[in-house]
N, CA, C and O atoms as a CHARMM CRD file, in Angstrom:
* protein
*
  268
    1    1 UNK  N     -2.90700  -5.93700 -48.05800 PROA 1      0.00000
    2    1 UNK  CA    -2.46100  -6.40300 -46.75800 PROA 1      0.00000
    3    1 UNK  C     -1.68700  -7.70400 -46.98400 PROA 1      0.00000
    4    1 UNK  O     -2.15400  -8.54200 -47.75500 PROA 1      0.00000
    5    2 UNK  N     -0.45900  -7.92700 -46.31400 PROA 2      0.00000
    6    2 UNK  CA    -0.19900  -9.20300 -46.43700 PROA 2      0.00000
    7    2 UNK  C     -0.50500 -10.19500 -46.26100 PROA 2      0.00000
    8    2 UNK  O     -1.57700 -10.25600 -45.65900 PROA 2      0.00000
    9    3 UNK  N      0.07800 -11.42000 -46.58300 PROA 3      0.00000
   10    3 UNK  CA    -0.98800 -12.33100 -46.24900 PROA 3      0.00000
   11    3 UNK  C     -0.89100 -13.12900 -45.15300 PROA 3      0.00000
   12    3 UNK  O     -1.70800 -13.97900 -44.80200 PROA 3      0.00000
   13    4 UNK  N      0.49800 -12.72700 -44.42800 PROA 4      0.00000
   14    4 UNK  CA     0.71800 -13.20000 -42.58400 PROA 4      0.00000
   15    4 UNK  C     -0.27700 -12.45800 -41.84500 PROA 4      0.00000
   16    4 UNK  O     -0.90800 -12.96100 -40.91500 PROA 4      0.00000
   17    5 UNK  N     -0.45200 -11.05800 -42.31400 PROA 5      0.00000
   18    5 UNK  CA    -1.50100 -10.39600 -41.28900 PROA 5      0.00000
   19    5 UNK  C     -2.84100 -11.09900 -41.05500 PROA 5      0.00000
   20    5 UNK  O     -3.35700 -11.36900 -39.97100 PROA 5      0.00000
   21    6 UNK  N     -3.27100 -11.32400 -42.21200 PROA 6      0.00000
   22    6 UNK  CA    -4.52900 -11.61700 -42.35400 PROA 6      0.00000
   23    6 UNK  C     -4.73300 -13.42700 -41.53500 PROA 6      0.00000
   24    6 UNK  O     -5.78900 -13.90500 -41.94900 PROA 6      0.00000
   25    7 UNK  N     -4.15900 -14.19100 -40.77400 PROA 7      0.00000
   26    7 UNK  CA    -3.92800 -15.24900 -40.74100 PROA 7      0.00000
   27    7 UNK  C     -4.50400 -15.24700 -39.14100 PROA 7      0.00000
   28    7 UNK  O     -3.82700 -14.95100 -38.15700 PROA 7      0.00000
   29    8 UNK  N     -5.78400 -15.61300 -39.14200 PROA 8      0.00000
   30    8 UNK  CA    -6.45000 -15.36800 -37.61500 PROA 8      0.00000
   31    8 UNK  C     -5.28200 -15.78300 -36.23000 PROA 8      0.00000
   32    8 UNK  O     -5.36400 -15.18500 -35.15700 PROA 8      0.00000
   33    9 UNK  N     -4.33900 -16.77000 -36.45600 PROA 9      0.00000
   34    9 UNK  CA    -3.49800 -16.88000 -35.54200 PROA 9      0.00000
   35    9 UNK  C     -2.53300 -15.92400 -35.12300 PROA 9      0.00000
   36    9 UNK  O     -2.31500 -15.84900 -33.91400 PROA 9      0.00000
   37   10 UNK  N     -1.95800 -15.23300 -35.84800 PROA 10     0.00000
   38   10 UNK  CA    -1.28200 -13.97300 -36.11200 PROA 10     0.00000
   39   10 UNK  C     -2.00300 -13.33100 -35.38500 PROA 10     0.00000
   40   10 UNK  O     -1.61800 -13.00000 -34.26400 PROA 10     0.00000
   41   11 UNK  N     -3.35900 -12.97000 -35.91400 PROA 11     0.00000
   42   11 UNK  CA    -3.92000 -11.59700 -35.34600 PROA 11     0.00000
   43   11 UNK  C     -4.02700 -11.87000 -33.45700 PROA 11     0.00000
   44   11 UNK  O     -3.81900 -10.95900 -32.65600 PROA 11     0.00000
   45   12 UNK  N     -4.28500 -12.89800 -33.16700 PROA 12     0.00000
   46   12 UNK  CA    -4.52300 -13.57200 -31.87500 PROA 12     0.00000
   47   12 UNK  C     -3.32800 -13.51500 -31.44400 PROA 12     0.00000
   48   12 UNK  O     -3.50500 -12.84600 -30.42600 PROA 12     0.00000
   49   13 UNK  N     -2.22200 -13.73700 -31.48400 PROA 13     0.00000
   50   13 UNK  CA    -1.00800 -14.00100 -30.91800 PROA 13     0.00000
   51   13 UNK  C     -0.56100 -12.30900 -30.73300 PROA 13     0.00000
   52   13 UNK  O      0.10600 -11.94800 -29.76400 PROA 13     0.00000
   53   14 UNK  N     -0.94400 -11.52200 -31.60700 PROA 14     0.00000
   54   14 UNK  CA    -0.52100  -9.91300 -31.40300 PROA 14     0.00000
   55   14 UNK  C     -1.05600  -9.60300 -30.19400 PROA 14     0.00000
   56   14 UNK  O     -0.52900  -9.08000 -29.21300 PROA 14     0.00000
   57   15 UNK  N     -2.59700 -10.13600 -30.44900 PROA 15     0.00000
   58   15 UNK  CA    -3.86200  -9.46000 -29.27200 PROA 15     0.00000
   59   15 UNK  C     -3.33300  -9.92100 -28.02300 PROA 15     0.00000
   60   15 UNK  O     -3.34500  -9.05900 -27.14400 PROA 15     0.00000
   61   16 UNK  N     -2.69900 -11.45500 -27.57900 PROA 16     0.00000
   62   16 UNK  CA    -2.11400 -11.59500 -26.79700 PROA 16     0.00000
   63   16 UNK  C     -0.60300 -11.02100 -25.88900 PROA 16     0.00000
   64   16 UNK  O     -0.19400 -10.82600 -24.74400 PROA 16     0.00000
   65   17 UNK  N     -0.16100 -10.93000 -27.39800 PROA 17     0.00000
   66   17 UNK  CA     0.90700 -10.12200 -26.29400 PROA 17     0.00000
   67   17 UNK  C      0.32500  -8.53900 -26.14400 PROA 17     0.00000
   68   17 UNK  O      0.73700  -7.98600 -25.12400 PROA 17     0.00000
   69   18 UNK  N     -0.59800  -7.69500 -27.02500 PROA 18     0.00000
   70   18 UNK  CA    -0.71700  -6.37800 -26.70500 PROA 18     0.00000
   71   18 UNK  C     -1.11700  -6.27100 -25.03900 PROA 18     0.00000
   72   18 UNK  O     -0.68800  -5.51100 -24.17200 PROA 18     0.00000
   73   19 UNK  N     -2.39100  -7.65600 -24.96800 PROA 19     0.00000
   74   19 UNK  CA    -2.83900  -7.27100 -23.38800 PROA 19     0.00000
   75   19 UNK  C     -1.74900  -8.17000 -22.42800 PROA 19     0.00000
   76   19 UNK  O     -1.96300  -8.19000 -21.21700 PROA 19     0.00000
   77   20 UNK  N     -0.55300  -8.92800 -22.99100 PROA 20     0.00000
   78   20 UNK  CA     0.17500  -8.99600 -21.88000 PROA 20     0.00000
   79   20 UNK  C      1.16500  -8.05600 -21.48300 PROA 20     0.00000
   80   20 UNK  O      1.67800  -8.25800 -20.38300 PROA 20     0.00000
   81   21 UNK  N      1.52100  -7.13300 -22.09900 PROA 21     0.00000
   82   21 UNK  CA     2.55800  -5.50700 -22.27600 PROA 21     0.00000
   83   21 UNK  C      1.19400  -5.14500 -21.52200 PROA 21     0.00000
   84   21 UNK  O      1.40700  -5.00000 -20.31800 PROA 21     0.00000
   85   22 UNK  N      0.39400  -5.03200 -21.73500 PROA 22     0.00000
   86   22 UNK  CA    -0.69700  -4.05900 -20.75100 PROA 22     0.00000
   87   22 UNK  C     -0.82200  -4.32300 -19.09600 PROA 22     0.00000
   88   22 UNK  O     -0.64200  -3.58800 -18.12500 PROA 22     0.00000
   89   23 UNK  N     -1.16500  -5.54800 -19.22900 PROA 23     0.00000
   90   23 UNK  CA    -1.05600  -6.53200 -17.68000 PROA 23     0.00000
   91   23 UNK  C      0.55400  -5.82700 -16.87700 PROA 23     0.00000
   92   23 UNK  O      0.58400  -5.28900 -15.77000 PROA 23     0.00000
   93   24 UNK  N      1.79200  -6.04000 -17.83100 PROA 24     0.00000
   94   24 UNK  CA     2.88600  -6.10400 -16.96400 PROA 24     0.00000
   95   24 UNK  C      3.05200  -4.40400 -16.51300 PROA 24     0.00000
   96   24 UNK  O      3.49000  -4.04700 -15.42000 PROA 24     0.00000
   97   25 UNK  N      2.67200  -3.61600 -17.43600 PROA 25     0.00000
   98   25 UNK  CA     2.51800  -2.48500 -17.37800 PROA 25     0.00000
   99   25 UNK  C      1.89100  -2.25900 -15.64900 PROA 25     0.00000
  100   25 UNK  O      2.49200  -2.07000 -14.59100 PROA 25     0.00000
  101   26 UNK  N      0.37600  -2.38900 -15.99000 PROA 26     0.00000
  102   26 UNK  CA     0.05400  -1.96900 -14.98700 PROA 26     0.00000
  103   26 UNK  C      0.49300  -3.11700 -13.44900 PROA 26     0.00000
  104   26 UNK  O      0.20700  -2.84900 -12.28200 PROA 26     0.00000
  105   27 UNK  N      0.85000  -3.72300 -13.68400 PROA 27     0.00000
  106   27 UNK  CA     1.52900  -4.25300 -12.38400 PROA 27     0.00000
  107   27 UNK  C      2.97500  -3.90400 -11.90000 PROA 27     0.00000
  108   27 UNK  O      3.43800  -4.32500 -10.84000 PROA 27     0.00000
  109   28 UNK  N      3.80400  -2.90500 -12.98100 PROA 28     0.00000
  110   28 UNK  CA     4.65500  -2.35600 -12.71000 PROA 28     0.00000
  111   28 UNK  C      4.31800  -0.44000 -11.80000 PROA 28     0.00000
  112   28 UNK  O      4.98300   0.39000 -11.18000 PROA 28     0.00000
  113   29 UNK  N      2.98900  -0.60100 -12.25600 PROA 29     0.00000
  114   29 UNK  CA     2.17700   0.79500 -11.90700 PROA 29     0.00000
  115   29 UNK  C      1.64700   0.19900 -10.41100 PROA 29     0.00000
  116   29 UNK  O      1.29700   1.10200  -9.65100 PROA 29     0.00000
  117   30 UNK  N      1.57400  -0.65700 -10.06900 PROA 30     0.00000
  118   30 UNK  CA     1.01500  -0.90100  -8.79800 PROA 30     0.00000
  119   30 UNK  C      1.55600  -1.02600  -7.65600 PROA 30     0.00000
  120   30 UNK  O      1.22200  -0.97300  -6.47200 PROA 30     0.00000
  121   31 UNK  N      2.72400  -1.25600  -8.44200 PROA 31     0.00000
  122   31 UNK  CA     4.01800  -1.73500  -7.10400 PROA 31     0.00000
  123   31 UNK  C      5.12900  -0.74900  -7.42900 PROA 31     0.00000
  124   31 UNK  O      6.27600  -1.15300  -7.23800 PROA 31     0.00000
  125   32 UNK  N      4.97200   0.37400  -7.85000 PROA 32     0.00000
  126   32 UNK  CA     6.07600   1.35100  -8.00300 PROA 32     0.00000
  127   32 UNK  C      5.72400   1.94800  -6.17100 PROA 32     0.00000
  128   32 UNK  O      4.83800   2.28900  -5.38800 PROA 32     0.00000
  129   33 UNK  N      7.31300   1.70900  -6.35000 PROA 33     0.00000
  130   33 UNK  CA     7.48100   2.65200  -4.74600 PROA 33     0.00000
  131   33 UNK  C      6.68600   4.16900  -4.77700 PROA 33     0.00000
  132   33 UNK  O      6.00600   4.61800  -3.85500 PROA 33     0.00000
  133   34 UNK  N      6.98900   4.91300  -6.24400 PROA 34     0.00000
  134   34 UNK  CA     6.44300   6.16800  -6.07500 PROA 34     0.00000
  135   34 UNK  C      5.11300   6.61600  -5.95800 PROA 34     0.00000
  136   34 UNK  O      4.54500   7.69300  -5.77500 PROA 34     0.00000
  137   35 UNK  N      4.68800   5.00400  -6.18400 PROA 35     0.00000
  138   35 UNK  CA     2.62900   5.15600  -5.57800 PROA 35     0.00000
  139   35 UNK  C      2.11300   4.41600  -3.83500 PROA 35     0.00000
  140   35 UNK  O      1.03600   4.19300  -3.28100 PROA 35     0.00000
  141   36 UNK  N      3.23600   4.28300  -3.55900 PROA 36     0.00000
  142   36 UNK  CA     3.21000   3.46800  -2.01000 PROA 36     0.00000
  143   36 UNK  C      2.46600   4.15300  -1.17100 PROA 36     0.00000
  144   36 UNK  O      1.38600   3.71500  -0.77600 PROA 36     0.00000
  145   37 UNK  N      3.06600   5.58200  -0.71000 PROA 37     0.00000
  146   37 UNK  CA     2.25200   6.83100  -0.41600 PROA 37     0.00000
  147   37 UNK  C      0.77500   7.21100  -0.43200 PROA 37     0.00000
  148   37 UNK  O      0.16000   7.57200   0.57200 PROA 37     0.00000
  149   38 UNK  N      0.29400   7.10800  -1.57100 PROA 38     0.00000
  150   38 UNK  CA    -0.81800   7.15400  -2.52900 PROA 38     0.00000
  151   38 UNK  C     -1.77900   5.83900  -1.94800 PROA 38     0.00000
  152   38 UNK  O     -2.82900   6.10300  -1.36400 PROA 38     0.00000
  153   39 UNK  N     -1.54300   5.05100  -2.05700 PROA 39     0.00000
  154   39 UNK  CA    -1.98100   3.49900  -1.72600 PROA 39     0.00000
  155   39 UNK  C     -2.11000   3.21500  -0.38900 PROA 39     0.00000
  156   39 UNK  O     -3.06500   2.62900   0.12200 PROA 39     0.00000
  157   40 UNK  N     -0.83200   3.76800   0.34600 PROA 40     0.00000
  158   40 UNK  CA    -1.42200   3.67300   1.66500 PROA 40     0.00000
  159   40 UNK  C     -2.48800   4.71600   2.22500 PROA 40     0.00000
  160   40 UNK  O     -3.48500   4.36300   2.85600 PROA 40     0.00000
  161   41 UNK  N     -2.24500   5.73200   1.99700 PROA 41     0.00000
  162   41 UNK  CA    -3.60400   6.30000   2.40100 PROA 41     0.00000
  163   41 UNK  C     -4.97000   6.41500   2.08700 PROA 41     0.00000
  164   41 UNK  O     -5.77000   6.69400   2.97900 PROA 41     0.00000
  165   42 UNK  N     -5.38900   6.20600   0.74600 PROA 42     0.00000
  166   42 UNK  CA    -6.14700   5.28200   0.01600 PROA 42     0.00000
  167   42 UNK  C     -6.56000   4.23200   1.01900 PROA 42     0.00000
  168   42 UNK  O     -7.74100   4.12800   1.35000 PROA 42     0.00000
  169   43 UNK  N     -5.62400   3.45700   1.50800 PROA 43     0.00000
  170   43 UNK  CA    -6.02900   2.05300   2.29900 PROA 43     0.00000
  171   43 UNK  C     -6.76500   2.19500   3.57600 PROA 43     0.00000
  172   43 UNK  O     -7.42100   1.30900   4.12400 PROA 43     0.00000
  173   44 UNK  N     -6.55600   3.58900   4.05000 PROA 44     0.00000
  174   44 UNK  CA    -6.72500   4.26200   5.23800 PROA 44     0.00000
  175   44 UNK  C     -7.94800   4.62300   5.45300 PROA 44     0.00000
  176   44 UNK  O     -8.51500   4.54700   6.54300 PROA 44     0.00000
  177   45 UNK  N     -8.50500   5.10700   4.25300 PROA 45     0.00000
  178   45 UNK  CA    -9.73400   5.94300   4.45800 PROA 45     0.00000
  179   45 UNK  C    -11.00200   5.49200   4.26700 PROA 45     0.00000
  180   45 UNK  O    -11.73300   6.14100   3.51900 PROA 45     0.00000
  181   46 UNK  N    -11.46600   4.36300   4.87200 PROA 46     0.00000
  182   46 UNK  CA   -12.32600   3.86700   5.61300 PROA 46     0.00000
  183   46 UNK  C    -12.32600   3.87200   7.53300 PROA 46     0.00000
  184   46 UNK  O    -13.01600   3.76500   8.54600 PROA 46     0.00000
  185   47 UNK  N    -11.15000   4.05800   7.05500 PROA 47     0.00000
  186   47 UNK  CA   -10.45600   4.05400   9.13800 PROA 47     0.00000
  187   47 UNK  C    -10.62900   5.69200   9.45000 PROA 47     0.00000
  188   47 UNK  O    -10.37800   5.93200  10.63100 PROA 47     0.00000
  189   48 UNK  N    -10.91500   6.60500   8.84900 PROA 48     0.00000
  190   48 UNK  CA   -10.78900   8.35000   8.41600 PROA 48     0.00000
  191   48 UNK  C    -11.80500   8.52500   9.47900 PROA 48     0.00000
  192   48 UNK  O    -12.91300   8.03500   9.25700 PROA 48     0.00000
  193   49 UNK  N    -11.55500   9.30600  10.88600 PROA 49     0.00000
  194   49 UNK  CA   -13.07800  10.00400  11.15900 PROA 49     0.00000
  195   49 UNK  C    -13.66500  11.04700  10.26100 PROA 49     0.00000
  196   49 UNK  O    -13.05300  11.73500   9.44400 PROA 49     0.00000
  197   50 UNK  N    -15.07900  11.06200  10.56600 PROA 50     0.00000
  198   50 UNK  CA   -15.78200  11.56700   9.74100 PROA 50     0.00000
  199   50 UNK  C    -16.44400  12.92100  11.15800 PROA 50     0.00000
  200   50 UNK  O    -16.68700  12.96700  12.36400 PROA 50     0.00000
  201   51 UNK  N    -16.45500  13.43800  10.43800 PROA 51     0.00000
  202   51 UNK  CA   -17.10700  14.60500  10.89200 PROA 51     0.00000
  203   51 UNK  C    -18.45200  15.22800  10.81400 PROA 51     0.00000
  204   51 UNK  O    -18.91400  15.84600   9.85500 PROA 51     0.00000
  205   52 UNK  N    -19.11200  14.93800  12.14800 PROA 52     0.00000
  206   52 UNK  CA   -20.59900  14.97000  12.21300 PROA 52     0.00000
  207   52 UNK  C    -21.46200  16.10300  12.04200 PROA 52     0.00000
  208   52 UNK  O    -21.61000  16.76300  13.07100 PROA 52     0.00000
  209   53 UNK  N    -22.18600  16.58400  10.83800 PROA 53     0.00000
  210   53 UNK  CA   -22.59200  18.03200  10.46700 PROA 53     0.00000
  211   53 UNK  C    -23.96300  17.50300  11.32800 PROA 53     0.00000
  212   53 UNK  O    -24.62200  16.53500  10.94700 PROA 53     0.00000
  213   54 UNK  N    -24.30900  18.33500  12.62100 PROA 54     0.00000
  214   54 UNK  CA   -25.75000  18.24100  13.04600 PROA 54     0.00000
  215   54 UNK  C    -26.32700  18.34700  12.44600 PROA 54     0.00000
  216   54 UNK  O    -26.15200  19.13100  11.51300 PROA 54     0.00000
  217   55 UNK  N    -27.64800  17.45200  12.62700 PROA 55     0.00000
  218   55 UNK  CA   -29.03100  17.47900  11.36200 PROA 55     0.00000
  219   55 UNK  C    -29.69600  18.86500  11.97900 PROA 55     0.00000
  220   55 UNK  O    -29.18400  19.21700  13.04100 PROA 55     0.00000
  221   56 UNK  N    -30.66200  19.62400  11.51600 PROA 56     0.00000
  222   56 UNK  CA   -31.57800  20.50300  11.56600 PROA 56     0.00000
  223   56 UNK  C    -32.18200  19.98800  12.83600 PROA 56     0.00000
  224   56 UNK  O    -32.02500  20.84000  13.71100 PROA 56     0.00000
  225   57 UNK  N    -32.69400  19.12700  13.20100 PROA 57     0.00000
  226   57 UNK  CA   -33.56400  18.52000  14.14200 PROA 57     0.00000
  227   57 UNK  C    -32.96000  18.96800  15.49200 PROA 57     0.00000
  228   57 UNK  O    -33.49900  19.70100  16.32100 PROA 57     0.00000
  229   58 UNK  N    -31.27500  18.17000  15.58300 PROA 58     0.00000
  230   58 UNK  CA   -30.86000  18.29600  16.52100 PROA 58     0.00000
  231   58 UNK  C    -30.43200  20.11000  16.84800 PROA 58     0.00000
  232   58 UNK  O    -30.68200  20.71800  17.88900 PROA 58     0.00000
  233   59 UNK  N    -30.00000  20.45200  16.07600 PROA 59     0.00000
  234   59 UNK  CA   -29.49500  21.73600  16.24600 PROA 59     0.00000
  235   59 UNK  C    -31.11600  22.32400  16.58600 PROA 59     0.00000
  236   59 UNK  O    -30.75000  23.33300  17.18700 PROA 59     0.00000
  237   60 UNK  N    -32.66400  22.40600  16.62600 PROA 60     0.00000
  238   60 UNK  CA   -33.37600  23.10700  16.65400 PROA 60     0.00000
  239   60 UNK  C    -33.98000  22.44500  18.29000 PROA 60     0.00000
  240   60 UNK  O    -34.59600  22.96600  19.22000 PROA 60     0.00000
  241   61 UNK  N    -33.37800  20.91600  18.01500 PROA 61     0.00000
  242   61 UNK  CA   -33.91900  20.84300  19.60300 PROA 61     0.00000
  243   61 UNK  C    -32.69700  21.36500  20.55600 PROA 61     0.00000
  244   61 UNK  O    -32.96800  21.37400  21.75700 PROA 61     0.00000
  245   62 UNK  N    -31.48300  21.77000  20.21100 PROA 62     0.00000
  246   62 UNK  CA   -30.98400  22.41800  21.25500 PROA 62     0.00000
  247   62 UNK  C    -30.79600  23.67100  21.70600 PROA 62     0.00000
  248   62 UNK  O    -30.43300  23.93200  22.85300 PROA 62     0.00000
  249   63 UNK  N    -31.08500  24.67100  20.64000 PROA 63     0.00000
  250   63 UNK  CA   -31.90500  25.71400  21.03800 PROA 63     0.00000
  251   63 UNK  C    -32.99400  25.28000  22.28700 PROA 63     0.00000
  252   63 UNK  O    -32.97300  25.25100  23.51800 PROA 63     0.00000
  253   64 UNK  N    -33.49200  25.11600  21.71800 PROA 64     0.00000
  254   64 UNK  CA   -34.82200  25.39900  22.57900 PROA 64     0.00000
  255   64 UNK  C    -34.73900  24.68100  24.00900 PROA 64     0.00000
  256   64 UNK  O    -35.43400  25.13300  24.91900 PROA 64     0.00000
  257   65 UNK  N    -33.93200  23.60800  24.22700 PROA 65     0.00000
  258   65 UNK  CA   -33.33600  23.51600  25.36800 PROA 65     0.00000
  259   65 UNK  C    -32.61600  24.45800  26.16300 PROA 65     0.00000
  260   65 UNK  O    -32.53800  24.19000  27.36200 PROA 65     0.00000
  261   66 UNK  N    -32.16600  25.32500  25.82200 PROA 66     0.00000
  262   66 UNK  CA   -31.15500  26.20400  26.03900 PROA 66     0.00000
  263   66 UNK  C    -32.11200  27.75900  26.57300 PROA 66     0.00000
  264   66 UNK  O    -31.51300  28.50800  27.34500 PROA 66     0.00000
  265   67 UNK  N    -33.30200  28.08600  26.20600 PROA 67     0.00000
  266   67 UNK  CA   -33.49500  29.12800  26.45000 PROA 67     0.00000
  267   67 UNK  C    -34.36100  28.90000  27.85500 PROA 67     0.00000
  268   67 UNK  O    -34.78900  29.86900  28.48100 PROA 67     0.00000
Protein backbone atom coordinates (compact mmCIF):
# COMPACT_ATOMS: atom_id res chain seq x y z
CA UNK A 1 0.00 0.00 0.00
CA UNK A 2 1.34 3.33 -0.42
CA UNK A 3 2.44 5.29 1.90
CA UNK A 4 -0.11 8.49 1.29
CA UNK A 5 -2.87 5.93 1.84
CA UNK A 6 -1.89 4.79 4.93
CA UNK A 7 -1.59 8.49 6.48
CA UNK A 8 -4.71 8.75 9.00
CA UNK A 9 -5.37 12.31 7.51
CA UNK A 10 -5.79 11.05 4.06
CA UNK A 11 -7.96 8.34 5.13
CA UNK A 12 -10.24 11.09 7.03
CA UNK A 13 -10.30 13.62 4.38
CA UNK A 14 -11.61 10.67 1.78
CA UNK A 15 -14.25 9.64 4.60
CA UNK A 16 -15.18 13.23 4.49
CA UNK A 17 -15.78 13.91 1.21
CA UNK A 18 -17.36 10.18 0.59
CA UNK A 19 -20.23 11.30 3.20
CA UNK A 20 -20.28 14.77 1.70
CA UNK A 21 -21.09 13.26 -2.18
CA UNK A 22 -23.62 11.27 -0.02
CA UNK A 23 -25.28 14.31 1.90
CA UNK A 24 -25.44 16.32 -1.59
CA UNK A 25 -26.75 13.31 -3.21
CA UNK A 26 -29.50 12.80 -1.14
CA UNK A 27 -30.52 16.42 -0.93
CA UNK A 28 -30.56 16.47 -4.60
CA UNK A 29 -33.08 13.30 -4.06
CA UNK A 30 -35.26 15.39 -1.87
CA UNK A 31 -35.87 18.30 -3.80
CA UNK A 32 -36.12 16.67 -7.25
CA UNK A 33 -39.33 17.95 -8.78
CA UNK A 34 -39.90 14.25 -9.87
CA UNK A 35 -40.52 13.29 -6.07
CA UNK A 36 -42.81 16.47 -5.31
CA UNK A 37 -45.87 14.28 -6.08
CA UNK A 38 -44.67 11.51 -3.87
CA UNK A 39 -43.94 13.96 -0.90
CA UNK A 40 -46.90 15.69 -1.11
CA UNK A 41 -49.09 13.02 -0.56
CA UNK A 42 -46.96 11.37 1.88
CA UNK A 43 -47.51 14.84 3.70
CA UNK A 44 -51.19 14.24 3.45
CA UNK A 45 -51.76 11.14 5.04
CA UNK A 46 -52.28 11.88 8.43
CA UNK A 47 -55.15 14.32 7.12
CA UNK A 48 -56.49 10.69 5.08
CA UNK A 49 -60.02 9.61 6.45
CA UNK A 50 -59.92 6.45 7.77
CA UNK A 51 -62.51 4.10 7.43
CA UNK A 52 -64.42 2.69 10.33
CA UNK A 53 -64.58 -1.36 10.24
CA UNK A 54 -67.47 -1.91 13.07
CA UNK A 55 -66.19 -3.79 16.08
CA UNK A 56 -68.14 -7.18 16.68
CA UNK A 57 -69.86 -5.55 19.66
CA UNK A 58 -71.40 -2.91 17.73
CA UNK A 59 -72.46 -4.85 14.76
CA UNK A 60 -74.08 -7.62 17.37
CA UNK A 61 -75.75 -4.88 19.32
CA UNK A 62 -77.42 -3.77 16.18
CA UNK A 63 -78.85 -6.74 15.22
CA UNK A 64 -80.55 -7.27 18.01
CA UNK A 65 -81.92 -3.85 18.03
CA UNK A 66 -83.34 -4.39 14.85
CA UNK A 67 -85.40 -7.51 15.35
Amino acid sequence: MPSFLTDIGTIRGIGTAVVFIAFIGVVLWAYSSKRKSSFDEAANLPFADEQKKPDARDEQSSRSNNQ
